[in-house]
mmCIF file of C-alpha atoms in Angstrom:
data_model
loop_
_atom_site.group_PDB
_atom_site.id
_atom_site.type_symbol
_atom_site.label_atom_id
_atom_site.label_comp_id
_atom_site.label_asym_id
_atom_site.label_seq_id
_atom_site.Cartn_x
_atom_site.Cartn_y
_atom_site.Cartn_z
ATOM 1 C CA GLY A 1 -44.548 75.352 -30.194
ATOM 2 C CA ASP A 2 -46.143 74.871 -26.754
ATOM 3 C CA SER A 3 -49.679 74.765 -28.134
ATOM 4 C CA GLU A 4 -51.924 71.901 -27.091
ATOM 5 C CA PRO A 5 -52.267 69.049 -29.605
ATOM 6 C CA VAL A 6 -55.548 68.995 -31.499
ATOM 7 C CA VAL A 7 -57.695 65.879 -31.171
ATOM 8 C CA LEU A 8 -59.402 64.864 -34.409
ATOM 9 C CA LEU A 9 -62.275 62.439 -34.872
ATOM 10 C CA CYS A 10 -61.007 60.276 -37.739
ATOM 11 C CA THR A 11 -62.632 57.603 -39.872
ATOM 12 C CA PRO A 12 -60.763 55.148 -42.132
ATOM 13 C CA ARG A 13 -60.935 55.564 -45.884
ATOM 14 C CA ALA A 14 -63.064 53.059 -47.795
ATOM 15 C CA ARG A 15 -59.898 51.648 -49.403
ATOM 16 C CA LEU A 16 -58.651 50.452 -46.003
ATOM 17 C CA LYS A 17 -61.916 48.645 -45.388
ATOM 18 C CA LYS A 18 -61.724 46.956 -48.802
ATOM 19 C CA ILE A 19 -58.272 45.521 -48.078
ATOM 20 C CA GLY A 20 -59.333 44.450 -44.560
ATOM 21 C CA GLN A 21 -57.036 46.908 -42.786
ATOM 22 C CA THR A 22 -58.211 47.556 -39.231
ATOM 23 C CA VAL A 23 -57.263 50.530 -37.099
ATOM 24 C CA MET A 24 -56.264 49.819 -33.512
ATOM 25 C CA VAL A 25 -55.548 51.915 -30.461
ATOM 26 C CA GLY A 26 -51.850 52.794 -30.607
ATOM 27 C CA ASP A 27 -51.588 52.678 -34.410
ATOM 28 C CA ARG A 28 -49.445 55.218 -36.246
ATOM 29 C CA VAL A 29 -51.522 56.481 -39.157
ATOM 30 C CA LEU A 30 -51.522 59.010 -41.978
ATOM 31 C CA VAL A 31 -54.363 61.505 -41.585
ATOM 32 C CA VAL A 32 -55.432 63.393 -44.711
ATOM 33 C CA GLU A 33 -57.833 66.255 -45.372
ATOM 34 C CA PRO A 34 -57.925 67.410 -41.750
ATOM 35 C CA ASP A 35 -60.751 69.738 -40.875
ATOM 36 C CA TRP A 36 -59.182 71.690 -38.009
ATOM 37 C CA SER A 37 -62.268 73.741 -37.253
ATOM 38 C CA GLY A 38 -64.580 70.741 -37.319
ATOM 39 C CA LYS A 39 -61.896 68.557 -35.676
ATOM 40 C CA ARG A 40 -62.322 65.724 -38.169
ATOM 41 C CA GLY A 41 -60.068 63.820 -40.533
ATOM 42 C CA ALA A 42 -59.661 60.687 -42.630
ATOM 43 C CA ILE A 43 -57.174 57.854 -42.104
ATOM 44 C CA ALA A 44 -55.513 57.025 -45.419
ATOM 45 C CA GLN A 45 -52.752 54.685 -44.246
ATOM 46 C CA VAL A 46 -51.837 52.525 -41.236
ATOM 47 C CA PHE A 47 -48.089 52.202 -40.786
ATOM 48 C CA SER A 48 -46.499 48.853 -39.925
ATOM 49 C CA ARG A 49 -46.835 47.774 -36.293
ATOM 50 C CA GLN A 50 -43.972 46.840 -33.998
ATOM 51 C CA THR A 51 -46.283 44.777 -31.798
ATOM 52 C CA GLU A 52 -49.947 43.842 -31.905
ATOM 53 C CA LEU A 53 -52.186 42.569 -29.111
ATOM 54 C CA GLY A 54 -55.540 40.958 -29.750
ATOM 55 C CA ARG A 55 -56.826 41.124 -26.186
ATOM 56 C CA PRO A 56 -56.839 44.016 -25.456
ATOM 57 C CA PRO A 57 -56.696 45.273 -29.056
ATOM 58 C CA ILE A 58 -53.719 47.645 -29.051
ATOM 59 C CA ALA A 59 -50.772 48.233 -31.371
ATOM 60 C CA ASN A 60 -47.125 49.222 -30.782
ATOM 61 C CA ALA A 61 -47.094 48.586 -27.030
ATOM 62 C CA ASN A 62 -43.621 47.665 -25.746
ATOM 63 C CA GLN A 63 -44.347 46.930 -22.094
ATOM 64 C CA ILE A 64 -47.043 45.296 -19.962
ATOM 65 C CA LEU A 65 -47.423 46.574 -16.415
ATOM 66 C CA LEU A 66 -49.223 43.775 -14.605
ATOM 67 C CA VAL A 67 -50.868 45.130 -11.452
ATOM 68 C CA PHE A 68 -52.009 42.897 -8.597
ATOM 69 C CA ALA A 69 -52.986 43.696 -5.020
ATOM 70 C CA LEU A 70 -51.290 42.141 -2.007
ATOM 71 C CA ALA A 71 -54.567 42.412 -0.090
ATOM 72 C CA ASP A 72 -58.168 43.508 -0.608
ATOM 73 C CA PRO A 73 -58.563 41.444 -2.797
ATOM 74 C CA PRO A 74 -55.985 38.929 -1.539
ATOM 75 C CA LEU A 75 -53.228 37.807 -3.890
ATOM 76 C CA GLU A 76 -54.014 34.378 -5.365
ATOM 77 C CA PRO A 77 -50.931 32.569 -6.785
ATOM 78 C CA MET A 78 -52.852 30.596 -9.428
ATOM 79 C CA GLN A 79 -54.609 33.701 -10.731
ATOM 80 C CA LEU A 80 -51.324 35.634 -10.759
ATOM 81 C CA SER A 81 -49.656 32.777 -12.624
ATOM 82 C CA ARG A 82 -52.437 32.750 -15.220
ATOM 83 C CA PHE A 83 -52.013 36.478 -15.875
ATOM 84 C CA LEU A 84 -48.239 36.143 -16.086
ATOM 85 C CA VAL A 85 -48.469 33.320 -18.633
ATOM 86 C CA THR A 86 -50.963 35.331 -20.708
ATOM 87 C CA ALA A 87 -48.701 38.394 -20.584
ATOM 88 C CA GLU A 88 -45.603 36.347 -21.473
ATOM 89 C CA SER A 89 -47.399 34.862 -24.493
ATOM 90 C CA THR A 90 -47.555 38.324 -26.115
ATOM 91 C CA GLY A 91 -43.771 38.501 -26.456
ATOM 92 C CA ILE A 92 -43.802 41.946 -24.831
ATOM 93 C CA SER A 93 -41.693 42.853 -21.779
ATOM 94 C CA VAL A 94 -43.549 42.233 -18.497
ATOM 95 C CA SER A 95 -43.225 44.250 -15.266
ATOM 96 C CA LEU A 96 -45.015 43.057 -12.138
ATOM 97 C CA CYS A 97 -46.392 45.608 -9.687
ATOM 98 C CA LEU A 98 -47.897 44.580 -6.314
ATOM 99 C CA ASN A 99 -50.256 47.285 -5.055
ATOM 100 C CA LYS A 100 -51.707 48.077 -1.604
ATOM 101 C CA ALA A 101 -48.396 47.365 0.100
ATOM 102 C CA ASP A 102 -49.552 49.449 3.077
ATOM 103 C CA LEU A 103 -52.031 46.674 3.977
ATOM 104 C CA THR A 104 -49.279 44.076 4.498
ATOM 105 C CA THR A 105 -46.078 43.878 6.545
ATOM 106 C CA ALA A 106 -42.459 44.223 5.485
ATOM 107 C CA ALA A 107 -41.947 40.539 6.297
ATOM 108 C CA GLU A 108 -44.769 39.616 3.904
ATOM 109 C CA HIS A 109 -43.164 41.775 1.225
ATOM 110 C CA GLU A 110 -39.864 39.935 1.579
ATOM 111 C CA ALA A 111 -41.611 36.572 1.505
ATOM 112 C CA TRP A 112 -43.368 37.476 -1.748
ATOM 113 C CA ARG A 113 -40.166 38.935 -3.217
ATOM 114 C CA ASP A 114 -38.265 35.706 -2.520
ATOM 115 C CA ARG A 115 -41.124 33.565 -3.819
ATOM 116 C CA LEU A 116 -41.573 35.517 -7.047
ATOM 117 C CA SER A 117 -37.820 35.568 -7.605
ATOM 118 C CA LEU A 118 -38.028 31.787 -7.997
ATOM 119 C CA TRP A 119 -40.783 32.358 -10.554
ATOM 120 C CA GLY A 120 -38.403 34.629 -12.484
ATOM 121 C CA TYR A 121 -39.805 38.054 -11.536
ATOM 122 C CA ASP A 122 -38.651 41.092 -9.550
ATOM 123 C CA PRO A 123 -41.853 42.794 -8.359
ATOM 124 C CA LEU A 124 -42.345 46.434 -7.491
ATOM 125 C CA PHE A 125 -44.215 47.091 -4.237
ATOM 126 C CA LEU A 126 -46.624 49.986 -4.441
ATOM 127 C CA SER A 127 -49.039 51.936 -2.289
ATOM 128 C CA ILE A 128 -50.711 55.095 -3.459
ATOM 129 C CA GLN A 129 -52.144 55.763 0.000
ATOM 130 C CA ALA A 130 -48.736 55.495 1.712
ATOM 131 C CA ASN A 131 -46.667 56.890 -1.192
ATOM 132 C CA ILE A 132 -44.643 53.686 -1.604
ATOM 133 C CA GLY A 133 -42.861 52.812 -4.875
ATOM 134 C CA LEU A 134 -44.504 55.511 -6.991
ATOM 135 C CA THR A 135 -41.203 56.973 -8.242
ATOM 136 C CA GLN A 136 -39.971 53.524 -9.327
ATOM 137 C CA VAL A 137 -43.190 52.895 -11.253
ATOM 138 C CA SER A 138 -42.933 56.284 -13.018
ATOM 139 C CA ASP A 139 -39.337 55.537 -14.020
ATOM 140 C CA ARG A 140 -40.402 52.284 -15.693
ATOM 141 C CA LEU A 141 -43.071 54.069 -17.728
ATOM 142 C CA ASP A 142 -40.982 56.909 -19.164
ATOM 143 C CA ASN A 143 -40.907 57.108 -22.970
ATOM 144 C CA ARG A 144 -42.636 53.773 -23.439
ATOM 145 C CA ILE A 145 -46.097 52.612 -24.511
ATOM 146 C CA THR A 146 -47.304 50.589 -21.549
ATOM 147 C CA VAL A 147 -50.385 48.409 -21.254
ATOM 148 C CA VAL A 148 -51.749 48.334 -17.712
ATOM 149 C CA SER A 149 -53.439 45.027 -16.976
ATOM 150 C CA GLY A 150 -54.619 42.954 -14.053
ATOM 151 C CA PRO A 151 -57.763 41.793 -12.253
ATOM 152 C CA SER A 152 -60.539 44.157 -11.277
ATOM 153 C CA GLY A 153 -60.259 46.021 -8.009
ATOM 154 C CA VAL A 154 -56.457 45.905 -7.616
ATOM 155 C CA GLY A 155 -56.009 49.664 -8.043
ATOM 156 C CA LYS A 156 -55.192 50.156 -11.735
ATOM 157 C CA SER A 157 -57.493 53.165 -12.109
ATOM 158 C CA SER A 158 -56.182 54.690 -8.872
ATOM 159 C CA LEU A 159 -52.622 54.298 -10.139
ATOM 160 C CA ILE A 160 -53.461 55.982 -13.451
ATOM 161 C CA ASN A 161 -55.262 58.791 -11.616
ATOM 162 C CA TYR A 162 -52.056 59.379 -9.636
ATOM 163 C CA LEU A 163 -49.771 59.250 -12.672
ATOM 164 C CA ILE A 164 -52.073 61.424 -14.822
ATOM 165 C CA PRO A 165 -54.254 63.562 -12.514
ATOM 166 C CA ALA A 166 -56.177 65.097 -15.422
ATOM 167 C CA VAL A 167 -57.592 61.693 -16.396
ATOM 168 C CA ASP A 168 -59.782 61.190 -13.308
ATOM 169 C CA LEU A 169 -60.867 57.603 -14.023
ATOM 170 C CA ARG A 170 -63.812 56.177 -12.144
ATOM 171 C CA VAL A 171 -62.749 53.992 -9.216
ATOM 172 C CA ALA A 172 -64.909 51.252 -7.677
ATOM 173 C CA THR A 173 -64.635 49.539 -4.320
ATOM 174 C CA VAL A 174 -64.014 45.838 -3.850
ATOM 175 C CA SER A 175 -67.044 43.596 -3.455
ATOM 176 C CA GLY A 176 -67.374 42.773 0.233
ATOM 177 C CA LYS A 177 -68.981 39.371 -0.290
ATOM 178 C CA LEU A 178 -66.557 37.804 -2.788
ATOM 179 C CA ARG A 179 -63.554 40.107 -2.223
ATOM 180 C CA HIS A 180 -63.313 40.553 -5.981
ATOM 181 C CA GLY A 181 -63.014 43.848 -7.785
ATOM 182 C CA ARG A 182 -65.744 45.399 -9.850
ATOM 183 C CA HIS A 183 -65.132 46.330 -13.470
ATOM 184 C CA THR A 184 -64.708 50.101 -13.897
ATOM 185 C CA THR A 185 -62.892 50.334 -17.255
ATOM 186 C CA ARG A 186 -65.016 49.460 -20.294
ATOM 187 C CA HIS A 187 -62.726 50.171 -23.251
ATOM 188 C CA VAL A 188 -59.087 50.643 -24.268
ATOM 189 C CA GLU A 189 -57.735 54.187 -24.237
ATOM 190 C CA LEU A 190 -54.257 55.757 -24.453
ATOM 191 C CA PHE A 191 -53.252 58.448 -21.964
ATOM 192 C CA GLU A 192 -50.182 60.668 -22.283
ATOM 193 C CA LEU A 193 -47.867 60.700 -19.286
ATOM 194 C CA PRO A 194 -46.558 64.096 -18.097
ATOM 195 C CA THR A 195 -42.992 62.719 -18.109
ATOM 196 C CA GLY A 196 -43.303 61.173 -21.583
ATOM 197 C CA GLY A 197 -44.698 57.899 -22.776
ATOM 198 C CA LEU A 198 -48.214 56.587 -23.189
ATOM 199 C CA LEU A 199 -50.343 54.483 -20.907
ATOM 200 C CA ALA A 200 -53.111 52.161 -22.102
ATOM 201 C CA ASP A 201 -55.765 51.333 -19.559
ATOM 202 C CA THR A 202 -57.582 48.085 -20.321
ATOM 203 C CA PRO A 203 -60.803 46.503 -19.043
ATOM 204 C CA GLY A 204 -60.219 44.430 -15.934
ATOM 205 C CA PHE A 205 -60.879 40.705 -16.059
ATOM 206 C CA ASN A 206 -60.296 37.986 -13.520
ATOM 207 C CA GLN A 207 -59.608 34.799 -15.516
ATOM 208 C CA PRO A 208 -57.803 35.244 -18.860
ATOM 209 C CA LYS A 209 -57.879 32.152 -21.050
ATOM 210 C CA ILE A 210 -54.858 30.013 -21.832
ATOM 211 C CA ASP A 211 -54.769 30.727 -25.551
ATOM 212 C CA CYS A 212 -51.712 28.846 -26.816
ATOM 213 C CA SER A 213 -50.723 25.435 -28.126
ATOM 214 C CA PRO A 214 -49.578 22.692 -25.711
ATOM 215 C CA THR A 215 -46.066 22.672 -27.178
ATOM 216 C CA THR A 216 -45.504 26.424 -26.691
ATOM 217 C CA LEU A 217 -46.923 26.737 -23.164
ATOM 218 C CA GLY A 218 -43.564 26.059 -21.526
ATOM 219 C CA ASP A 219 -42.029 29.047 -23.322
ATOM 220 C CA TYR A 220 -44.118 31.344 -21.123
ATOM 221 C CA PHE A 221 -42.696 30.066 -17.827
ATOM 222 C CA PRO A 222 -39.286 31.598 -16.925
ATOM 223 C CA GLU A 223 -38.590 28.488 -14.815
ATOM 224 C CA VAL A 224 -38.987 26.262 -17.883
ATOM 225 C CA ARG A 225 -36.774 28.513 -20.002
ATOM 226 C CA GLN A 226 -34.098 28.455 -17.321
ATOM 227 C CA ARG A 227 -34.111 24.659 -17.084
ATOM 228 C CA LEU A 228 -33.893 24.299 -20.851
ATOM 229 C CA GLN A 229 -30.850 26.580 -20.881
ATOM 230 C CA HIS A 230 -28.939 24.039 -18.782
ATOM 231 C CA GLY A 231 -30.113 20.903 -20.610
ATOM 232 C CA SER A 232 -32.536 19.515 -23.132
ATOM 233 C CA CYS A 233 -35.370 17.019 -23.085
ATOM 234 C CA GLN A 234 -35.105 13.750 -24.982
ATOM 235 C CA PHE A 235 -37.970 14.724 -27.304
ATOM 236 C CA ASN A 236 -38.220 18.022 -29.180
ATOM 237 C CA ASP A 237 -42.002 18.105 -28.658
ATOM 238 C CA CYS A 238 -41.801 17.171 -24.981
ATOM 239 C CA LEU A 239 -44.808 18.396 -22.987
ATOM 240 C CA HIS A 240 -42.862 18.014 -19.702
ATOM 241 C CA ARG A 241 -45.502 15.779 -18.224
ATOM 242 C CA ASP A 242 -44.648 12.077 -18.275
ATOM 243 C CA GLU A 243 -42.091 11.805 -21.088
ATOM 244 C CA PRO A 244 -38.779 10.056 -20.247
ATOM 245 C CA ASN A 245 -35.605 12.104 -19.696
ATOM 246 C CA CYS A 246 -37.440 15.420 -19.286
ATOM 247 C CA VAL A 247 -35.304 18.176 -17.722
ATOM 248 C CA VAL A 248 -38.299 20.389 -16.900
ATOM 249 C CA ARG A 249 -40.440 18.030 -14.831
ATOM 250 C CA GLY A 250 -39.524 18.335 -11.177
ATOM 251 C CA ASP A 251 -39.899 20.054 -7.853
ATOM 252 C CA TRP A 252 -40.623 23.709 -8.622
ATOM 253 C CA GLU A 253 -43.582 25.624 -7.200
ATOM 254 C CA ARG A 254 -45.451 26.457 -10.392
ATOM 255 C CA TYR A 255 -45.137 22.999 -11.940
ATOM 256 C CA ASP A 256 -48.693 22.227 -10.776
ATOM 257 C CA HIS A 257 -49.816 25.476 -12.423
ATOM 258 C CA TYR A 258 -48.092 24.381 -15.612
ATOM 259 C CA LEU A 259 -49.862 21.011 -15.597
ATOM 260 C CA ALA A 260 -53.259 22.655 -15.010
ATOM 261 C CA PHE A 261 -52.699 25.108 -17.867
ATOM 262 C CA LEU A 262 -51.415 22.272 -20.064
ATOM 263 C CA ASP A 263 -54.719 20.442 -19.649
ATOM 264 C CA GLU A 264 -56.515 23.612 -20.777
ATOM 265 C CA ALA A 265 -54.193 24.033 -23.763
ATOM 266 C CA ILE A 266 -54.697 20.398 -24.815
ATOM 267 C CA ALA A 267 -58.490 20.705 -24.497
ATOM 268 C CA ARG A 268 -58.382 23.897 -26.569
ATOM 269 C CA GLN A 269 -56.265 22.230 -29.260
ATOM 270 C CA GLN A 270 -58.592 19.232 -29.417
ATOM 271 C CA ALA A 271 -61.612 21.529 -29.789
ATOM 272 C CA LEU A 272 -59.865 23.390 -32.627
ATOM 273 C CA ASP A 273 -59.041 20.091 -34.343
ATOM 274 C CA ARG A 274 -62.662 18.913 -34.086
ATOM 275 C CA GLN A 275 -63.896 22.228 -35.453
ATOM 276 C CA SER A 276 -61.432 22.057 -38.327
ATOM 277 C CA ASN A 277 -62.513 18.505 -39.186
ATOM 278 C CA ALA A 278 -66.189 19.473 -39.034
ATOM 279 C CA GLU A 279 -65.663 22.490 -41.285
ATOM 280 C CA SER A 280 -63.724 20.423 -43.807
ATOM 281 C CA SER A 281 -66.704 18.053 -44.197
ATOM 282 C CA ILE A 282 -69.341 20.782 -44.616
ATOM 283 C CA LYS A 283 -69.891 23.062 -47.577
ATOM 284 C CA VAL A 284 -72.073 26.163 -47.520
ATOM 285 C CA MET A 285 -74.468 26.618 -50.406
ATOM 286 C CA THR A 286 -75.806 30.091 -51.231
ATOM 287 C CA LYS A 287 -79.471 30.116 -52.217
ATOM 288 C CA GLY A 288 -81.788 32.846 -53.360
ATOM 289 C CA GLU A 289 -82.304 36.061 -51.368
ATOM 290 C CA GLY A 290 -79.040 35.682 -49.479
ATOM 291 C CA GLN A 291 -80.003 32.449 -47.745
ATOM 292 C CA ARG A 292 -77.218 30.015 -46.866
ATOM 293 C CA GLN A 293 -77.540 26.288 -46.363
ATOM 294 C CA ALA A 294 -74.903 23.857 -45.078
ATOM 295 C CA GLU A 295 -74.583 20.509 -46.801
ATOM 296 C CA PRO A 296 -72.145 17.650 -46.236
ATOM 297 C CA LYS A 297 -69.275 17.488 -48.675
ATOM 298 C CA LEU A 298 -68.998 14.347 -50.794
ATOM 299 C CA ALA A 299 -66.158 12.167 -49.604
ATOM 300 C CA SER A 300 -64.744 11.508 -53.081
ATOM 301 C CA GLN A 301 -65.431 11.919 -56.766
ATOM 302 C CA SER A 302 -66.740 8.353 -57.073
ATOM 303 C CA HIS A 303 -69.761 9.164 -54.889
ATOM 304 C CA ARG A 304 -71.004 11.892 -57.179
ATOM 305 C CA ARG A 305 -73.795 11.234 -59.634
ATOM 306 C CA PRO A 306 -72.416 10.958 -63.213
ATOM 307 C CA SER A 307 -73.412 13.655 -65.652
ATOM 308 C CA ARG A 308 -76.074 13.030 -68.333
ATOM 309 C CA ARG A 309 -73.397 13.261 -71.015
ATOM 310 C CA THR A 310 -71.396 10.519 -69.319
ATOM 311 C CA GLU A 311 -74.499 8.367 -68.884
ATOM 312 C CA LYS A 312 -75.393 8.812 -72.611
ATOM 313 C CA GLN A 313 -71.882 7.910 -73.733
ATOM 314 C CA SER A 314 -71.927 4.821 -71.524
ATOM 315 C CA LEU A 315 -75.265 3.764 -73.073
ATOM 316 C CA VAL A 316 -73.854 4.182 -76.608
ATOM 317 C CA ASP A 317 -70.823 2.086 -75.696
ATOM 318 C CA LEU A 318 -73.097 -0.591 -74.222
ATOM 319 C CA CYS A 319 -75.172 -0.746 -77.418
ATOM 320 C CA ARG A 320 -72.042 -1.110 -79.506
ATOM 321 C CA ASP A 321 -70.873 -3.963 -77.298
ATOM 322 C CA ILE A 322 -74.270 -5.693 -77.736
ATOM 323 C CA ASP A 323 -74.223 -5.244 -81.523
ATOM 324 C CA SER A 324 -70.704 -6.596 -81.681
ATOM 325 C CA SER A 325 -71.700 -9.582 -79.562
ATOM 326 C CA MET A 326 -74.722 -10.332 -81.797
ATOM 327 C CA GLY A 327 -72.520 -10.107 -84.887
ATOM 328 C CA ASP A 328 -70.129 -12.637 -83.438
ATOM 329 C CA ARG A 329 -73.032 -15.029 -82.863
ATOM 330 C CA ASP A 330 -74.212 -14.654 -86.471
ATOM 331 C CA ASP A 331 -70.733 -15.518 -87.684
ATOM 332 C CA ASP A 332 -70.821 -18.667 -85.585
#
């Protein structure tokens, strides 16, 4: 009927913990033995996920709404590019929303629209104060599970407060000294939209890490994908840096961003390789009372000390050889 849904405090069954099954925000689960009066229940099963994000930890999202401000704090192309690459790496659809449009001119809007079009994006311009673009944003959120992301202080909480008035998220002002936003969201939470769909607010952060391999970085730039549609590089593992006959390297605005992120991806890969090599040469020994001690692994079997049985057999063989040798001498 029209009754309000009941919110239950649920804990996973011990069986889920034994098999290493985690429960994430956005998961579809089977709740058993609900205690409606006490508003508690147990999670017996986690159904398969359509999508899964590690940062922020959320399941079954099918859209990322990336929110940036045109001013206060000012829009920084490198930071925007970093967020876009991180969002693209999830494989989930990305929508770009530029907030605080009332603080900039129509000419600036057109300049950013043309610029971002070359990046491969069609941004929405938004202002809650001036009631600009709010209907278009609502239309993009209907009947979808959307993750709202972006730097601190760009107006994410204000946007959610407008879309879902009952939420009333805490809003912080922008730091006057650094012109950076302050963090107001501390955890991931799903909110139900009045028009249908769910919205996940996530903690704001200013510099997401480039967390991909060097060879896959180009997949997260629409400009690279477009160039590869019209041609191919000479090498399948081309990094689009200094390889011959590369169709990606060239005069496009974010190529410098790509090279900067590529250096980060290479450094990350090298660190992972060093860690892997170090772990492969160390073994962990468990001692009494739960103590653990790391010892270097032996390089090969030949470096190990022979067993006492082997040493005894070798001594017996040596004695036989000596006896045989002495017998030969007696015969002579």
